[in-house]
Short mmCIF file of N, CA, C and O in Angstrom, two decimals:
data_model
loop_
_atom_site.label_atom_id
_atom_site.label_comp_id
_atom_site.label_asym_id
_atom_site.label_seq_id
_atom_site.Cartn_x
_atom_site.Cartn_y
_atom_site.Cartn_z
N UNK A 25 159.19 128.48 47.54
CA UNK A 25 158.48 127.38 48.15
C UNK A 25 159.39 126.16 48.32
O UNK A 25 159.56 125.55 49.38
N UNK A 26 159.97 125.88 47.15
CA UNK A 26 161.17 124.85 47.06
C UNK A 26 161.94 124.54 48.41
O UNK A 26 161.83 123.47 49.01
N UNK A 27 163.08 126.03 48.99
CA UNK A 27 163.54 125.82 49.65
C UNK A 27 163.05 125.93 51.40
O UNK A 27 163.78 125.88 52.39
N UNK A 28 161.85 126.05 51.33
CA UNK A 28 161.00 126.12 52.47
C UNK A 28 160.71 124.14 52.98
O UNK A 28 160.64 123.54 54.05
N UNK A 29 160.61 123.77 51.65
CA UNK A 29 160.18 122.02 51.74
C UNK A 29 161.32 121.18 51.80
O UNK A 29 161.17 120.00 52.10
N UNK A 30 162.88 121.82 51.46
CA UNK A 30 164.04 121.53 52.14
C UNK A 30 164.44 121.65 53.45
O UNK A 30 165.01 120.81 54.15
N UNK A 31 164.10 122.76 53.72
CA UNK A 31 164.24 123.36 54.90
C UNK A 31 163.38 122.24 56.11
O UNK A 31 163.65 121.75 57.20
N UNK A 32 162.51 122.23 55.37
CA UNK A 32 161.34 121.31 56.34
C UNK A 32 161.66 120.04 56.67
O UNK A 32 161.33 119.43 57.69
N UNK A 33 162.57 119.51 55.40
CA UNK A 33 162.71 118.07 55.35
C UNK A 33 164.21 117.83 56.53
O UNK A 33 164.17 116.91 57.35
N UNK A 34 164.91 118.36 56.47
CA UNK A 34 166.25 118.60 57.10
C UNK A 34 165.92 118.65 58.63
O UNK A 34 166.41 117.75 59.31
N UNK A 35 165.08 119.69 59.32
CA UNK A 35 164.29 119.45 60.21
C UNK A 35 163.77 118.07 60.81
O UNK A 35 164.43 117.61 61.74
N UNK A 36 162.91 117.51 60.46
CA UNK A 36 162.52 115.88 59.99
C UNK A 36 163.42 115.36 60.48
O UNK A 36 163.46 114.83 61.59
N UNK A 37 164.65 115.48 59.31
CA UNK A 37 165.22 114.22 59.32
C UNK A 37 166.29 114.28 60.67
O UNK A 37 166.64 113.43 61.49
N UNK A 38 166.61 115.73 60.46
CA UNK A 38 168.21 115.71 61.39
C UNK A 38 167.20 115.40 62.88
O UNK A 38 167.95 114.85 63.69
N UNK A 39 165.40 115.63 63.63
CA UNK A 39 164.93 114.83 64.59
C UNK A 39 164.90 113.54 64.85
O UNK A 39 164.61 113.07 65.95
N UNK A 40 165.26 112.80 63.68
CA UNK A 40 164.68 111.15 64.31
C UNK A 40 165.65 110.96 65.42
O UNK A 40 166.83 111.27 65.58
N UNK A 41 164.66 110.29 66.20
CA UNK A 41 165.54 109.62 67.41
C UNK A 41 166.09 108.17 66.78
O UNK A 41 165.68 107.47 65.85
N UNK A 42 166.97 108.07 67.50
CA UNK A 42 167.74 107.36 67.56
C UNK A 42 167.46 105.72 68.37
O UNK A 42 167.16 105.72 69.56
N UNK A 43 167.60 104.37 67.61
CA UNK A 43 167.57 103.65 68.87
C UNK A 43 168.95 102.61 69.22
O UNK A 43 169.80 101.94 68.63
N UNK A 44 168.48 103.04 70.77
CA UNK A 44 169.68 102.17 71.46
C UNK A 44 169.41 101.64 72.43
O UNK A 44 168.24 101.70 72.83
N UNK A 45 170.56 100.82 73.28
CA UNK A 45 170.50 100.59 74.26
C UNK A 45 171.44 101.49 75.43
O UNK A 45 172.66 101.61 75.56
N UNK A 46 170.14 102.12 76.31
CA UNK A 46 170.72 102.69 76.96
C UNK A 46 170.89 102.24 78.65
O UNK A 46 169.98 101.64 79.22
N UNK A 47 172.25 102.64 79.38
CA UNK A 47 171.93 102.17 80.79
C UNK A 47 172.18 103.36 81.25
O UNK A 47 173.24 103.91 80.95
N UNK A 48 171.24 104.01 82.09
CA UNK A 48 171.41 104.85 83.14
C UNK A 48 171.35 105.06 84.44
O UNK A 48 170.40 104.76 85.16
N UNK A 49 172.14 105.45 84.70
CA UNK A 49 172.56 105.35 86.09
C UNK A 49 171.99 106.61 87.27
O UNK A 49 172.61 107.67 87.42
N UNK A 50 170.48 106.21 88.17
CA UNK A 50 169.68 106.96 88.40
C UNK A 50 170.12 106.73 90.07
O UNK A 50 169.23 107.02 90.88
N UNK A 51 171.47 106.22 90.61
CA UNK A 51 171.52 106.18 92.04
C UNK A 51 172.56 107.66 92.37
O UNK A 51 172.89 108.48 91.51
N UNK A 52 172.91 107.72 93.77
CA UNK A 52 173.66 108.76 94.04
C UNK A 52 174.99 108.62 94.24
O UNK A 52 175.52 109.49 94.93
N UNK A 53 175.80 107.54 93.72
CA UNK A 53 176.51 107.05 93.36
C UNK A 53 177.10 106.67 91.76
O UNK A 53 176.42 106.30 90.80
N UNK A 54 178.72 106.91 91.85
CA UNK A 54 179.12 106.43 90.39
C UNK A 54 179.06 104.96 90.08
O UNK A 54 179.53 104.28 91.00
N UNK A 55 178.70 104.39 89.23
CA UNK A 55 178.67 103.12 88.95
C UNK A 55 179.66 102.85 87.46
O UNK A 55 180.46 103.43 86.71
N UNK A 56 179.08 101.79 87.63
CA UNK A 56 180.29 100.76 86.42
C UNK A 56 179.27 100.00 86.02
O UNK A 56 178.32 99.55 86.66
N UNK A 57 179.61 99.89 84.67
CA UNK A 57 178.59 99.22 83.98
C UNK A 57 179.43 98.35 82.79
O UNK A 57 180.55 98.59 82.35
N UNK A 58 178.41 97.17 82.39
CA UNK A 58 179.16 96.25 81.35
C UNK A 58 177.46 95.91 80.56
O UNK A 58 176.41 96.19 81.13
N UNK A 59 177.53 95.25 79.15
CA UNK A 59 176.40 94.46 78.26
C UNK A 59 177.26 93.36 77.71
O UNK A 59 178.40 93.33 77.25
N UNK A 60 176.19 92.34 77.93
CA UNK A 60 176.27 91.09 76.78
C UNK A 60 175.17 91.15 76.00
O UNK A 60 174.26 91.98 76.10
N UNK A 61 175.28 89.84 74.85
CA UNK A 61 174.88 90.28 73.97
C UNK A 61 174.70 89.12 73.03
O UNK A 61 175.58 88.31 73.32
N UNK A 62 173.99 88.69 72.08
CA UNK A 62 174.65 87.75 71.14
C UNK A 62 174.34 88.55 69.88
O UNK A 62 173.47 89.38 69.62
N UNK A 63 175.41 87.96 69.12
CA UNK A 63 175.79 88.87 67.78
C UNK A 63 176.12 87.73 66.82
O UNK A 63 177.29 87.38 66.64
N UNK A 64 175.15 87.18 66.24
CA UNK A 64 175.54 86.25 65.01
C UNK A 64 175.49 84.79 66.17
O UNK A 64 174.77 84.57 67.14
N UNK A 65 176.36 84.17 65.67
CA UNK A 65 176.95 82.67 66.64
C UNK A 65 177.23 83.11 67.80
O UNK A 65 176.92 82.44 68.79
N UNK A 66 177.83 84.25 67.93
CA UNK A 66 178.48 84.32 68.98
C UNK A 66 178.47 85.52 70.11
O UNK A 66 178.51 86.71 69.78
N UNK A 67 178.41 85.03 71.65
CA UNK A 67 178.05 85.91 72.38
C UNK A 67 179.19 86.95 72.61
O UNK A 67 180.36 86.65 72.37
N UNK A 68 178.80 88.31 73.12
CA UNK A 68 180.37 89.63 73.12
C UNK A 68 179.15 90.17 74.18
O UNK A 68 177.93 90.18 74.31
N UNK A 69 180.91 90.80 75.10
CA UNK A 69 180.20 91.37 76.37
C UNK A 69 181.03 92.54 76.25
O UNK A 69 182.03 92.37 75.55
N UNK A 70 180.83 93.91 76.84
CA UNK A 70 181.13 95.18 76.56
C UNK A 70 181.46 96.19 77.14
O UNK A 70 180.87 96.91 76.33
N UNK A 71 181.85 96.87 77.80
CA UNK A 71 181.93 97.79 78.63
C UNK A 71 183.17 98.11 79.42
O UNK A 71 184.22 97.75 78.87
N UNK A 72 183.26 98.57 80.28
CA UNK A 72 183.55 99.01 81.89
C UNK A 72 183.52 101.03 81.52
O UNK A 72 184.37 101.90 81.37
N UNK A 73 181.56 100.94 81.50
CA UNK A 73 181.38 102.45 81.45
C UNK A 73 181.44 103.06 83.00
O UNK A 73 180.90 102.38 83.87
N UNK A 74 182.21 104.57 83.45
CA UNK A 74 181.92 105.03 84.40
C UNK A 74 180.69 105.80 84.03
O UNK A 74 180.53 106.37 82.95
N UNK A 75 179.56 105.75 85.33
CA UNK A 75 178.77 106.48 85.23
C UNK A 75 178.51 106.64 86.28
O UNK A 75 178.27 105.80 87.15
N UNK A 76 178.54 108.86 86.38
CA UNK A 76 177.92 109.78 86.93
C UNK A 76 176.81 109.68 87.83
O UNK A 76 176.73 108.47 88.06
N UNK A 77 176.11 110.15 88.33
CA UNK A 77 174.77 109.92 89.22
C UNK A 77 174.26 111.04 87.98
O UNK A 77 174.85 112.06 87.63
N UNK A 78 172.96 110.48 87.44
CA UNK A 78 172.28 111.12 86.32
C UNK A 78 172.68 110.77 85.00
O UNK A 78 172.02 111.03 84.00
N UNK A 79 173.89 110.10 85.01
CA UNK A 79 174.70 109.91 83.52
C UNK A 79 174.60 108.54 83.15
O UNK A 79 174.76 107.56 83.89
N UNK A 80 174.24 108.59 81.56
CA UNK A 80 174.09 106.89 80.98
C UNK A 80 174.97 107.19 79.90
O UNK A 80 175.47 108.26 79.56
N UNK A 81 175.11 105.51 79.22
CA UNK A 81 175.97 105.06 78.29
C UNK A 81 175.23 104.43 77.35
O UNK A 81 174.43 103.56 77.70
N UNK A 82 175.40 104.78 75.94
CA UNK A 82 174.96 104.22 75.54
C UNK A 82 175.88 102.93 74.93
O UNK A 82 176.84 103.15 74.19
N UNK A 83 175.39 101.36 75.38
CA UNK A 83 176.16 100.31 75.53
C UNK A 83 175.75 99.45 73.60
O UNK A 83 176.41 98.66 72.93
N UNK A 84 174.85 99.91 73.42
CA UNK A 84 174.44 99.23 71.99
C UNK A 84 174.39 100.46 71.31
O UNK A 84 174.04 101.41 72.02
N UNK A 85 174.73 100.79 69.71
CA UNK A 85 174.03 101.73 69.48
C UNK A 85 173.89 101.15 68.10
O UNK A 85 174.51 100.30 67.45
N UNK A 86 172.32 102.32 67.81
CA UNK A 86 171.50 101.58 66.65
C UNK A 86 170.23 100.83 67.37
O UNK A 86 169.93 100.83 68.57
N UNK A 87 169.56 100.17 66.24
CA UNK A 87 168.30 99.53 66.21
C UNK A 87 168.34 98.02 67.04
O UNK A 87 169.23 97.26 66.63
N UNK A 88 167.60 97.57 68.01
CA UNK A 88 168.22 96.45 68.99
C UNK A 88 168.01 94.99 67.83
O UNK A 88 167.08 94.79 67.05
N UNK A 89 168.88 94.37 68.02
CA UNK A 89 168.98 93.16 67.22
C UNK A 89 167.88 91.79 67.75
O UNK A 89 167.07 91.01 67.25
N UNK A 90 168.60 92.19 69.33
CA UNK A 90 168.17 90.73 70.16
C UNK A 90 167.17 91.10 71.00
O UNK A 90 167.07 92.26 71.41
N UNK A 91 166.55 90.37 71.25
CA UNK A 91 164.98 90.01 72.60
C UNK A 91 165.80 90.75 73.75
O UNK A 91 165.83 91.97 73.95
N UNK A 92 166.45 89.73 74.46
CA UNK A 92 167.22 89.69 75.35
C UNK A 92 168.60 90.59 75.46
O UNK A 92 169.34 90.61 74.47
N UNK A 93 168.89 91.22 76.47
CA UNK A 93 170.71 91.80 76.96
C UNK A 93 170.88 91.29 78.13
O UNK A 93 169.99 90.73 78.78
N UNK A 94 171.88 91.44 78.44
CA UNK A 94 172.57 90.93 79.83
C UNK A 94 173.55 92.00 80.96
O UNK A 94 174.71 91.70 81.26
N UNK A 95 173.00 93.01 81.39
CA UNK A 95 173.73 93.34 81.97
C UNK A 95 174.80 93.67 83.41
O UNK A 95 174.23 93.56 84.50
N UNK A 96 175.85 93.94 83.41
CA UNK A 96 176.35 93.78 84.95
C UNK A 96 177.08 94.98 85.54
O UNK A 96 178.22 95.28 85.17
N UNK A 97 176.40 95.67 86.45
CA UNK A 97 176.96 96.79 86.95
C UNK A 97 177.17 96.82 88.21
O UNK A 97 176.69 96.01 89.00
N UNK A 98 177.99 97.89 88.55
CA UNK A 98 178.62 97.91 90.03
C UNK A 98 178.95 99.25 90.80
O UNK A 98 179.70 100.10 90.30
N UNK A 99 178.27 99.41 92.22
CA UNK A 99 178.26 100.58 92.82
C UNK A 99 178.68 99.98 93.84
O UNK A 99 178.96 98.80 94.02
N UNK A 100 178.73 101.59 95.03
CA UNK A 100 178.51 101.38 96.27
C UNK A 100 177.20 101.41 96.61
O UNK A 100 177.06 101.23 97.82
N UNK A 101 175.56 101.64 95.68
CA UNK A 101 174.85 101.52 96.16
C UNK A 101 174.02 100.09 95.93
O UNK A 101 172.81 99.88 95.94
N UNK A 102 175.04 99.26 95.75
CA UNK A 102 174.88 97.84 95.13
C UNK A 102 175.20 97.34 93.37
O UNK A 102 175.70 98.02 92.48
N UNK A 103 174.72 95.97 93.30
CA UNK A 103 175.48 95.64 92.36
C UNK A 103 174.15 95.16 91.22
O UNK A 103 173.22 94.62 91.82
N UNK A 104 174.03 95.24 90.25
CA UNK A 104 173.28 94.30 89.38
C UNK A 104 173.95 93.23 88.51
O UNK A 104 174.86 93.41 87.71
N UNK A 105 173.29 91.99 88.85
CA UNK A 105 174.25 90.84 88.55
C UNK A 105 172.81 89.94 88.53
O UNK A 105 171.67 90.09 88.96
N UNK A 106 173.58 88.87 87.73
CA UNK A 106 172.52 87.47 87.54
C UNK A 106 173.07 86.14 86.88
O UNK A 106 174.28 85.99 86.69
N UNK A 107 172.54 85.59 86.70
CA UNK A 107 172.92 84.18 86.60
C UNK A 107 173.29 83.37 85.42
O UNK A 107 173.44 82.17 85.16
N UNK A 108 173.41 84.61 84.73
CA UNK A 108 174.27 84.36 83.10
C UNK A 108 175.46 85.43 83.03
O UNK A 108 175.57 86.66 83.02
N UNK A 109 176.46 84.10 82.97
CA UNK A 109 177.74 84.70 82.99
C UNK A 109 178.70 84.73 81.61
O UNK A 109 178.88 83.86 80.75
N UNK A 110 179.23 86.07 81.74
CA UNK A 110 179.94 86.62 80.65
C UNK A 110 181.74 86.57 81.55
O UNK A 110 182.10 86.52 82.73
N UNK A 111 182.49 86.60 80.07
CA UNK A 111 183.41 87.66 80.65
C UNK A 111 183.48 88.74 80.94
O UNK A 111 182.32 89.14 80.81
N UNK A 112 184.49 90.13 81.50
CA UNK A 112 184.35 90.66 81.94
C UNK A 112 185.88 91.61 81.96
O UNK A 112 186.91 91.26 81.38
N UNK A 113 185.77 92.47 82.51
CA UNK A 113 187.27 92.90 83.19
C UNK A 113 186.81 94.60 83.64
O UNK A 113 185.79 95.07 83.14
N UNK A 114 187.47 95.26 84.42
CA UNK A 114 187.17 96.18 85.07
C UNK A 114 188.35 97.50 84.61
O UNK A 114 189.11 98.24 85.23
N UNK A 115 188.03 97.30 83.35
CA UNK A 115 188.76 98.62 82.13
C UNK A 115 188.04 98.36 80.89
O UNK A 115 187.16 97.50 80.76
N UNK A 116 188.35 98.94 80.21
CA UNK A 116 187.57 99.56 79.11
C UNK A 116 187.54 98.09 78.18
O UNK A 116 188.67 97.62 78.21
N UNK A 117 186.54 97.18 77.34
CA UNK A 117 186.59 95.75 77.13
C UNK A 117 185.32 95.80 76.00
O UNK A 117 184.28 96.45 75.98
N UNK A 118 185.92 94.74 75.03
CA UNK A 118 185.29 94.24 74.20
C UNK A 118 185.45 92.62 73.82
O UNK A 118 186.54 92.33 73.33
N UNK A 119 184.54 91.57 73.99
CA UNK A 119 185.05 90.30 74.07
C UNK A 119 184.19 89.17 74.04
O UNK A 119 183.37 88.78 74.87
N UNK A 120 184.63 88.62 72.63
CA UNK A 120 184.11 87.70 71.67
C UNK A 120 184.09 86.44 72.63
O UNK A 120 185.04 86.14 73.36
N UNK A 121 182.77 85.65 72.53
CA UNK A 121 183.04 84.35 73.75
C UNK A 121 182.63 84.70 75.04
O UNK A 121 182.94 85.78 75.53
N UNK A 122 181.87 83.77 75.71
CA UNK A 122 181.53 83.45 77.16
C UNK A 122 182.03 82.69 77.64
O UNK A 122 181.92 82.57 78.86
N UNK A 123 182.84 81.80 76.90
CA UNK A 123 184.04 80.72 77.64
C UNK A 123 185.32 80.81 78.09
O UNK A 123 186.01 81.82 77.91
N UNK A 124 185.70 79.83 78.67
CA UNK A 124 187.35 80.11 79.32
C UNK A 124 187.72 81.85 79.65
O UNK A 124 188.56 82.38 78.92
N UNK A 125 187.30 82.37 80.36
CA UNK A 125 187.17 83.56 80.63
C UNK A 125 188.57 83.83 81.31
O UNK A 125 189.53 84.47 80.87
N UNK A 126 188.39 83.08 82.64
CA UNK A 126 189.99 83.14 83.27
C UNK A 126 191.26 82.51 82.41
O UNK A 126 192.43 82.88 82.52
N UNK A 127 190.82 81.61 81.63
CA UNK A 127 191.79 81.30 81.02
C UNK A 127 192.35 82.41 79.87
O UNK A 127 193.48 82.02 79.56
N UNK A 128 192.16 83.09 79.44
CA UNK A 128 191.49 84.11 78.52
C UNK A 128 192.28 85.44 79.06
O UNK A 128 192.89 86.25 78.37
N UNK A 129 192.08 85.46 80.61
CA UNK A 129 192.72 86.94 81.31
C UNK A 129 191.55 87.61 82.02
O UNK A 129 191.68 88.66 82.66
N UNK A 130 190.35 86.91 81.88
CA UNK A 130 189.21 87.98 82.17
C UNK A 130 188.71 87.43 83.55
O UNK A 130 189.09 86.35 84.00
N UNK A 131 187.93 88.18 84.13
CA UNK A 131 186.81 87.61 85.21
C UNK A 131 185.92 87.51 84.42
O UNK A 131 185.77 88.04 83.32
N UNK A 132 184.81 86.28 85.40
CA UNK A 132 183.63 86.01 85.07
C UNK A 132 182.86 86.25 85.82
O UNK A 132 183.13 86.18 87.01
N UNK A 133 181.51 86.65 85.36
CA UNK A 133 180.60 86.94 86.19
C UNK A 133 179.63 87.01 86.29
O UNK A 133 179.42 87.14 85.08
N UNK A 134 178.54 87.06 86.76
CA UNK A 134 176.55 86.73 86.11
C UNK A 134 176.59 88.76 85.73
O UNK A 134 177.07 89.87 85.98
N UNK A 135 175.65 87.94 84.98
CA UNK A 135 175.18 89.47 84.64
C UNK A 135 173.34 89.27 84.12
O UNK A 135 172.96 88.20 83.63
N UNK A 136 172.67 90.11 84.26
CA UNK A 136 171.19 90.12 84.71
C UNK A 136 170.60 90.14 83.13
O UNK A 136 171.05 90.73 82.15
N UNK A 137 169.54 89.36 83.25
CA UNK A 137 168.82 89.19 82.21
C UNK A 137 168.22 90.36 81.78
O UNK A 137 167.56 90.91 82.66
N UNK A 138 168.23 91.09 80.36
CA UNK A 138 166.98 92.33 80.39
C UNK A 138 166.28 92.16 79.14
O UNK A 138 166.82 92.37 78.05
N UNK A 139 164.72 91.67 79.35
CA UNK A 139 164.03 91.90 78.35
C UNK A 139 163.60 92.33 77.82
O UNK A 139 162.45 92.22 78.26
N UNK A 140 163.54 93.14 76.64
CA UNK A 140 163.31 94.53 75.89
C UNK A 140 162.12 94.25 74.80
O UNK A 140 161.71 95.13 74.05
N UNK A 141 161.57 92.73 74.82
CA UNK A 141 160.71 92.74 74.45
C UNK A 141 160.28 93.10 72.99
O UNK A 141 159.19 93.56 72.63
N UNK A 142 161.48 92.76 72.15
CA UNK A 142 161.93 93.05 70.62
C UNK A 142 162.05 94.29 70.38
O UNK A 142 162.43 94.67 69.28
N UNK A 143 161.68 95.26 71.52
CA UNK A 143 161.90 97.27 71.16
C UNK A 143 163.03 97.42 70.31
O UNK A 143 164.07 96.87 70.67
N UNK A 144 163.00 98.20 69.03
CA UNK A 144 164.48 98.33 68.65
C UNK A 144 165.04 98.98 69.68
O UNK A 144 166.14 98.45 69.83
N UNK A 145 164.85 100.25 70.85
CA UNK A 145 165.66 100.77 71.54
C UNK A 145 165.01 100.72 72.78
O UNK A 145 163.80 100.77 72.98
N UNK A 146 166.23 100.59 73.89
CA UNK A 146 166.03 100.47 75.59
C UNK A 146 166.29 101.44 76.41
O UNK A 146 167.06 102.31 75.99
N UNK A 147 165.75 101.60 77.80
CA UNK A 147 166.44 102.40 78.40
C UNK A 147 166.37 101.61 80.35
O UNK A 147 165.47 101.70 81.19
N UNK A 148 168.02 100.74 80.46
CA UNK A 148 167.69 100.57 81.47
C UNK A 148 168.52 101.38 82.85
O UNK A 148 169.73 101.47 83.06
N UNK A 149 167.45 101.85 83.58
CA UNK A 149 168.15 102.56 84.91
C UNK A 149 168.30 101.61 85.72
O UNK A 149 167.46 100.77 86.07
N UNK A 150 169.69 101.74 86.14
CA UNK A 150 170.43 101.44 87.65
C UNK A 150 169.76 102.25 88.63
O UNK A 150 169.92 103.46 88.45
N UNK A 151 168.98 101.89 89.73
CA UNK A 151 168.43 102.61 90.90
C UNK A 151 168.60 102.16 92.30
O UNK A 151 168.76 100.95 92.40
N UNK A 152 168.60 102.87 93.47
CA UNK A 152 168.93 102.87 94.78
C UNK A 152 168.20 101.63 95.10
O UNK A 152 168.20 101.19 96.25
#
């Protein structure tokens, strides 16, 4: 019986989902993707994920901290962008600060408000 209620528990456990923030990319096009973020004092923006047509990234991982993300992605089937600007750069990036960006080496750029509404985990699609 013992190892039947191990067995069971392992099951259980090795199911929990997981939470994150996810962006997926639901156009017919590859996109590029970036997250901001605030983390303590200070804001960090993240990315330059390629993504697949059908394929996401997960840009946070774990339980969501903040209300709010910020993200900024880029296709040929358009762009998602907004009016809070991060740094940035268009390779693989991790980066402490929203200020002096060019001074810094980076582009700047809006990136879109997303409210998650305190969920520990998200899932936002990029769409046509």
């Amino acid at each position: 019986m013992r190892p039947l209620i191990v067995s069971a528990l392992m099951v259980l456990c090795g199911s929990a989902a997981l939470a994150d923030f996810e962006i997926c990319n639901e156009t017919s096009n590859e996109a590029f993707a970036s997250i901001g973020y605030k983390d303590g004092e200070d804001w960090v923006s993240e990315g330059w994920w390629t993504l697949q047509p059908d394929e996401c990234a997960i840009a946070v991982v774990g339980d969501l901290k903040n209300r709010y993300y910020y993200i900024r992605a880029e296709s040929r089937a358009g762009n998602w962008t907004g009016e809070y600007t991060f740094c940035y750069q268009r390779d693989s990036f991790s980066i402490r600060g929203d200020k002096d960006c060019t001074l810094r080496g980076y582009k700047t750029g809006g990136f879109l408000k997303v409210d998650t509404g305190n969920s520990l985990d998200w899932i936002h699609q990029l769409t046509d």
